[in-house]
mmCIF file of C-alpha atoms in Angstrom:
data_model
loop_
_atom_site.group_PDB
_atom_site.id
_atom_site.type_symbol
_atom_site.label_atom_id
_atom_site.label_comp_id
_atom_site.label_asym_id
_atom_site.label_seq_id
_atom_site.Cartn_x
_atom_site.Cartn_y
_atom_site.Cartn_z
ATOM 1 C CA MET A 1 31.415 18.809 15.575
ATOM 2 C CA THR A 2 34.782 18.661 13.803
ATOM 3 C CA ARG A 3 37.065 21.650 14.235
ATOM 4 C CA ASP A 4 38.797 22.747 11.018
ATOM 5 C CA PRO A 5 42.529 22.865 11.837
ATOM 6 C CA TYR A 6 43.267 25.329 9.021
ATOM 7 C CA LEU A 7 40.696 27.832 10.294
ATOM 8 C CA ALA A 8 42.179 27.417 13.763
ATOM 9 C CA VAL A 9 45.526 28.765 12.529
ATOM 10 C CA GLY A 10 44.013 31.555 10.395
ATOM 11 C CA LEU A 11 43.945 29.817 6.992
ATOM 12 C CA ALA A 12 40.888 29.422 4.770
ATOM 13 C CA ARG A 13 42.189 26.003 3.652
ATOM 14 C CA ASN A 14 45.364 24.060 3.018
ATOM 15 C CA PRO A 15 47.319 26.463 0.786
ATOM 16 C CA PHE A 16 48.815 23.679 -1.302
ATOM 17 C CA VAL A 17 45.688 22.095 -2.744
ATOM 18 C CA ALA A 18 46.291 21.618 -6.468
ATOM 19 C CA GLU A 19 44.413 23.882 -8.871
ATOM 20 C CA GLN A 20 41.628 22.337 -10.932
ATOM 21 C CA GLN A 21 42.429 24.450 -14.003
ATOM 22 C CA PRO A 22 45.794 24.892 -15.736
ATOM 23 C CA GLY A 23 47.859 27.830 -14.543
ATOM 24 C CA VAL A 24 47.690 29.670 -11.229
ATOM 25 C CA ASP A 25 46.240 32.889 -9.874
ATOM 26 C CA ASP A 26 48.509 35.950 -9.915
ATOM 27 C CA ALA A 27 48.563 35.968 -6.100
ATOM 28 C CA VAL A 28 50.454 32.668 -6.027
ATOM 29 C CA PHE A 29 52.427 32.891 -9.267
ATOM 30 C CA LEU A 30 56.128 32.372 -8.588
ATOM 31 C CA ASP A 31 58.599 33.847 -11.038
ATOM 32 C CA VAL A 32 61.267 31.161 -11.395
ATOM 33 C CA GLY A 33 63.407 33.149 -13.803
ATOM 34 C CA CYS A 34 61.883 32.562 -17.257
ATOM 35 C CA PRO A 35 62.266 35.748 -19.304
ATOM 36 C CA ASP A 36 59.122 37.143 -20.901
ATOM 37 C CA PRO A 37 58.677 36.097 -24.526
ATOM 38 C CA PRO A 38 59.510 38.409 -27.464
ATOM 39 C CA ALA A 39 56.835 39.876 -29.769
ATOM 40 C CA ALA A 40 57.182 37.143 -32.396
ATOM 41 C CA GLY A 41 59.022 33.905 -33.073
ATOM 42 C CA VAL A 42 59.024 30.510 -31.414
ATOM 43 C CA VAL A 43 59.873 30.125 -27.731
ATOM 44 C CA GLU A 44 59.841 26.789 -25.976
ATOM 45 C CA LEU A 45 59.840 25.890 -22.307
ATOM 46 C CA VAL A 46 61.414 22.514 -21.589
ATOM 47 C CA GLY A 47 61.165 20.649 -18.324
ATOM 48 C CA CYS A 48 59.924 17.619 -16.469
ATOM 49 C CA ARG A 49 56.302 17.037 -15.498
ATOM 50 C CA GLY A 50 55.343 19.711 -12.978
ATOM 51 C CA ALA A 51 58.277 22.038 -13.751
ATOM 52 C CA GLY A 52 55.978 25.025 -14.343
ATOM 53 C CA LYS A 53 55.676 24.967 -18.135
ATOM 54 C CA THR A 54 51.877 25.059 -18.178
ATOM 55 C CA THR A 55 51.740 27.781 -15.524
ATOM 56 C CA HIS A 56 53.999 30.001 -17.615
ATOM 57 C CA LEU A 57 52.265 29.214 -20.918
ATOM 58 C CA VAL A 58 48.811 29.989 -19.490
ATOM 59 C CA ARG A 59 50.087 33.188 -17.850
ATOM 60 C CA TRP A 60 51.768 34.426 -21.037
ATOM 61 C CA SER A 61 48.801 33.450 -23.176
ATOM 62 C CA THR A 62 46.428 35.340 -20.866
ATOM 63 C CA GLN A 63 48.639 38.422 -20.614
ATOM 64 C CA LEU A 64 49.170 38.558 -24.381
ATOM 65 C CA GLU A 65 45.540 37.735 -25.219
ATOM 66 C CA GLY A 66 46.620 34.569 -26.945
ATOM 67 C CA ARG A 67 45.172 31.148 -27.452
ATOM 68 C CA TYR A 68 46.204 28.286 -25.163
ATOM 69 C CA HIS A 69 45.970 24.735 -26.485
ATOM 70 C CA HIS A 70 46.754 21.591 -24.487
ATOM 71 C CA VAL A 71 47.651 18.588 -26.657
ATOM 72 C CA GLU A 72 45.754 15.620 -25.301
ATOM 73 C CA VAL A 73 46.779 12.002 -25.581
ATOM 74 C CA GLY A 74 44.834 10.223 -28.323
ATOM 75 C CA PRO A 75 43.564 10.951 -31.815
ATOM 76 C CA GLY A 76 43.223 14.726 -31.230
ATOM 77 C CA ARG A 77 46.995 15.018 -31.293
ATOM 78 C CA LEU A 78 46.938 14.122 -35.010
ATOM 79 C CA ARG A 79 45.220 17.367 -36.068
ATOM 80 C CA PRO A 80 47.083 20.548 -37.076
ATOM 81 C CA LEU A 81 47.624 22.803 -34.078
ATOM 82 C CA PRO A 82 45.599 26.042 -33.875
ATOM 83 C CA VAL A 83 47.472 29.132 -35.029
ATOM 84 C CA ALA A 84 46.759 32.627 -33.708
ATOM 85 C CA ARG A 85 48.613 35.914 -33.319
ATOM 86 C CA VAL A 86 49.811 34.464 -29.992
ATOM 87 C CA ALA A 87 49.465 30.714 -29.593
ATOM 88 C CA ALA A 88 50.605 28.564 -26.678
ATOM 89 C CA TRP A 89 50.824 24.834 -27.378
ATOM 90 C CA ASP A 90 51.382 22.656 -24.336
ATOM 91 C CA GLU A 91 52.697 19.063 -24.387
ATOM 92 C CA VAL A 92 53.921 19.351 -27.994
ATOM 93 C CA ASP A 93 56.102 16.286 -27.523
ATOM 94 C CA ARG A 94 52.845 14.324 -27.988
ATOM 95 C CA VAL A 95 52.482 15.623 -31.560
ATOM 96 C CA PRO A 96 54.119 13.553 -34.335
ATOM 97 C CA GLY A 97 57.254 15.320 -35.622
ATOM 98 C CA PRO A 98 56.090 16.006 -39.199
ATOM 99 C CA LEU A 99 52.790 17.485 -38.001
ATOM 100 C CA LEU A 100 54.549 19.639 -35.409
ATOM 101 C CA ARG A 101 57.024 20.949 -38.002
ATOM 102 C CA LEU A 102 54.149 21.741 -40.393
ATOM 103 C CA SER A 103 52.195 23.564 -37.655
ATOM 104 C CA VAL A 104 55.253 25.582 -36.566
ATOM 105 C CA ALA A 105 56.006 26.537 -40.198
ATOM 106 C CA ARG A 106 52.394 27.709 -40.645
ATOM 107 C CA ALA A 107 52.631 29.843 -37.469
ATOM 108 C CA ARG A 108 55.927 31.349 -38.633
ATOM 109 C CA ARG A 109 54.400 32.282 -42.027
ATOM 110 C CA GLN A 110 51.626 34.124 -40.198
ATOM 111 C CA GLY A 111 54.113 36.004 -37.983
ATOM 112 C CA SER A 112 52.767 34.481 -34.787
ATOM 113 C CA LEU A 113 54.369 34.400 -31.403
ATOM 114 C CA LEU A 114 54.412 30.682 -30.714
ATOM 115 C CA LEU A 115 54.956 29.399 -27.173
ATOM 116 C CA LEU A 116 55.726 25.699 -26.827
ATOM 117 C CA GLY A 117 55.734 23.523 -23.723
ATOM 118 C CA SER A 118 57.601 20.236 -23.983
ATOM 119 C CA HIS A 119 59.417 17.615 -21.952
ATOM 120 C CA ARG A 120 62.316 17.729 -24.414
ATOM 121 C CA ALA A 121 63.650 20.303 -26.866
ATOM 122 C CA THR A 122 61.918 20.226 -30.239
ATOM 123 C CA GLY A 123 64.724 21.793 -32.269
ATOM 124 C CA LEU A 124 62.118 24.135 -33.797
ATOM 125 C CA ALA A 125 62.405 27.115 -31.451
ATOM 126 C CA ASP A 126 64.276 30.390 -31.795
ATOM 127 C CA VAL A 127 64.763 30.375 -28.026
ATOM 128 C CA THR A 128 64.672 27.432 -25.615
ATOM 129 C CA HIS A 129 64.355 27.927 -21.869
ATOM 130 C CA VAL A 130 64.994 24.950 -19.620
ATOM 131 C CA MET A 131 62.809 25.322 -16.552
ATOM 132 C CA PRO A 132 64.961 25.885 -13.455
ATOM 133 C CA THR A 133 64.771 23.314 -10.692
ATOM 134 C CA PRO A 134 63.363 24.271 -7.299
ATOM 135 C CA THR A 135 65.844 25.590 -4.760
ATOM 136 C CA ALA A 136 65.415 25.886 -0.995
ATOM 137 C CA ALA A 137 64.982 29.680 -1.348
ATOM 138 C CA GLY A 138 62.419 29.143 -4.111
ATOM 139 C CA VAL A 139 60.503 26.635 -2.000
ATOM 140 C CA ARG A 140 60.328 29.163 0.821
ATOM 141 C CA ARG A 141 59.045 31.894 -1.557
ATOM 142 C CA PHE A 142 56.481 29.396 -2.938
ATOM 143 C CA PHE A 143 55.438 28.552 0.641
ATOM 144 C CA ASP A 144 55.133 32.220 1.677
ATOM 145 C CA ARG A 145 53.041 33.215 -1.367
ATOM 146 C CA ARG A 146 50.663 30.278 -0.981
ATOM 147 C CA VAL A 147 50.172 30.800 2.762
ATOM 148 C CA ALA A 148 49.606 34.546 2.301
ATOM 149 C CA ALA A 149 46.996 33.864 -0.403
ATOM 150 C CA VAL A 150 44.763 31.811 1.938
ATOM 151 C CA THR A 151 45.331 33.713 5.189
ATOM 152 C CA LEU A 152 41.954 34.870 6.444
ATOM 153 C CA PRO A 153 41.267 38.635 6.314
ATOM 154 C CA GLY A 154 42.271 40.404 9.513
ATOM 155 C CA GLN A 155 44.573 37.582 10.567
ATOM 156 C CA ASP A 156 48.230 37.943 11.305
ATOM 157 C CA ARG A 157 50.521 35.548 9.512
ATOM 158 C CA PRO A 158 49.610 32.013 10.595
ATOM 159 C CA PRO A 159 52.014 30.295 12.984
ATOM 160 C CA LEU A 160 53.602 28.180 10.250
ATOM 161 C CA ALA A 161 57.312 28.454 9.664
ATOM 162 C CA LEU A 162 59.035 26.340 7.061
ATOM 163 C CA SER A 163 62.597 25.776 8.216
ATOM 164 C CA ALA A 164 65.543 26.139 5.866
ATOM 165 C CA GLN A 165 66.266 22.441 6.375
ATOM 166 C CA ASP A 166 62.723 21.381 5.440
ATOM 167 C CA ALA A 167 62.777 23.684 2.406
ATOM 168 C CA ALA A 168 66.106 22.224 1.249
ATOM 169 C CA ARG A 169 64.869 18.653 1.745
ATOM 170 C CA ILE A 170 61.678 19.344 -0.204
ATOM 171 C CA ALA A 171 63.626 21.017 -3.032
ATOM 172 C CA ARG A 172 65.981 18.014 -3.291
ATOM 173 C CA GLN A 173 63.160 15.472 -3.279
ATOM 174 C CA ALA A 174 61.106 17.377 -5.869
ATOM 175 C CA ASP A 175 63.443 16.294 -8.676
ATOM 176 C CA GLY A 176 62.739 19.431 -10.716
ATOM 177 C CA SER A 177 58.965 19.458 -10.176
ATOM 178 C CA TRP A 178 57.086 22.347 -8.556
ATOM 179 C CA ARG A 179 54.043 20.093 -8.534
ATOM 180 C CA ASP A 180 55.979 17.730 -6.245
ATOM 181 C CA VAL A 181 57.006 20.704 -4.096
ATOM 182 C CA GLY A 182 53.318 21.574 -3.715
ATOM 183 C CA SER A 183 52.423 17.981 -2.818
ATOM 184 C CA ALA A 184 55.190 17.796 -0.200
ATOM 185 C CA LEU A 185 54.130 21.146 1.294
ATOM 186 C CA HIS A 186 50.495 19.981 1.309
ATOM 187 C CA VAL A 187 51.510 17.044 3.526
ATOM 188 C CA TRP A 188 53.904 19.174 5.616
ATOM 189 C CA THR A 189 51.170 21.763 6.302
ATOM 190 C CA ALA A 190 48.571 19.123 7.166
ATOM 191 C CA LEU A 191 50.984 17.629 9.713
ATOM 192 C CA GLN A 192 51.683 21.058 11.236
ATOM 193 C CA VAL A 193 48.049 22.057 11.726
ATOM 194 C CA GLY A 194 46.635 18.564 12.368
#
């Protein structure tokens, strides 16, 4: 019989397993300093792959009862984007420029709050937020929230302690990506409990 090393330290599982759906549960959401969006207008979040754009767009869309739309690679990106009172469009850099401008203009005419996620600024937003890069302190907060979320009921905090040096190293190596932070912490945790 194989002994589960995570259960042995009071965890239900490795806390850094990637989510299957876009966004994250409130228990593990980490506020990285993006201000909440206004009631109307166009707000874009710009950052590298894994910077947290999708997490924020899904969270805002859910909180504001909006419509989230992920632009896929392929022919679907050539259709007008769906407009709603609150609409979140993720990966808009995949949409051809003229179609994106037309879709944004249509949303503006309808008075929508439009939330854009992109790898580069579109030039179409009223407000552009560049996603902040992970810091050592942020990595430690990320670590603490994730570990707390999978700690088994009735357990004290598991005997895992991320050092300041490890947090700083992980933040540096992440190159702006919280997804890479999660991957590095996944490996780090597996080595600690293994």
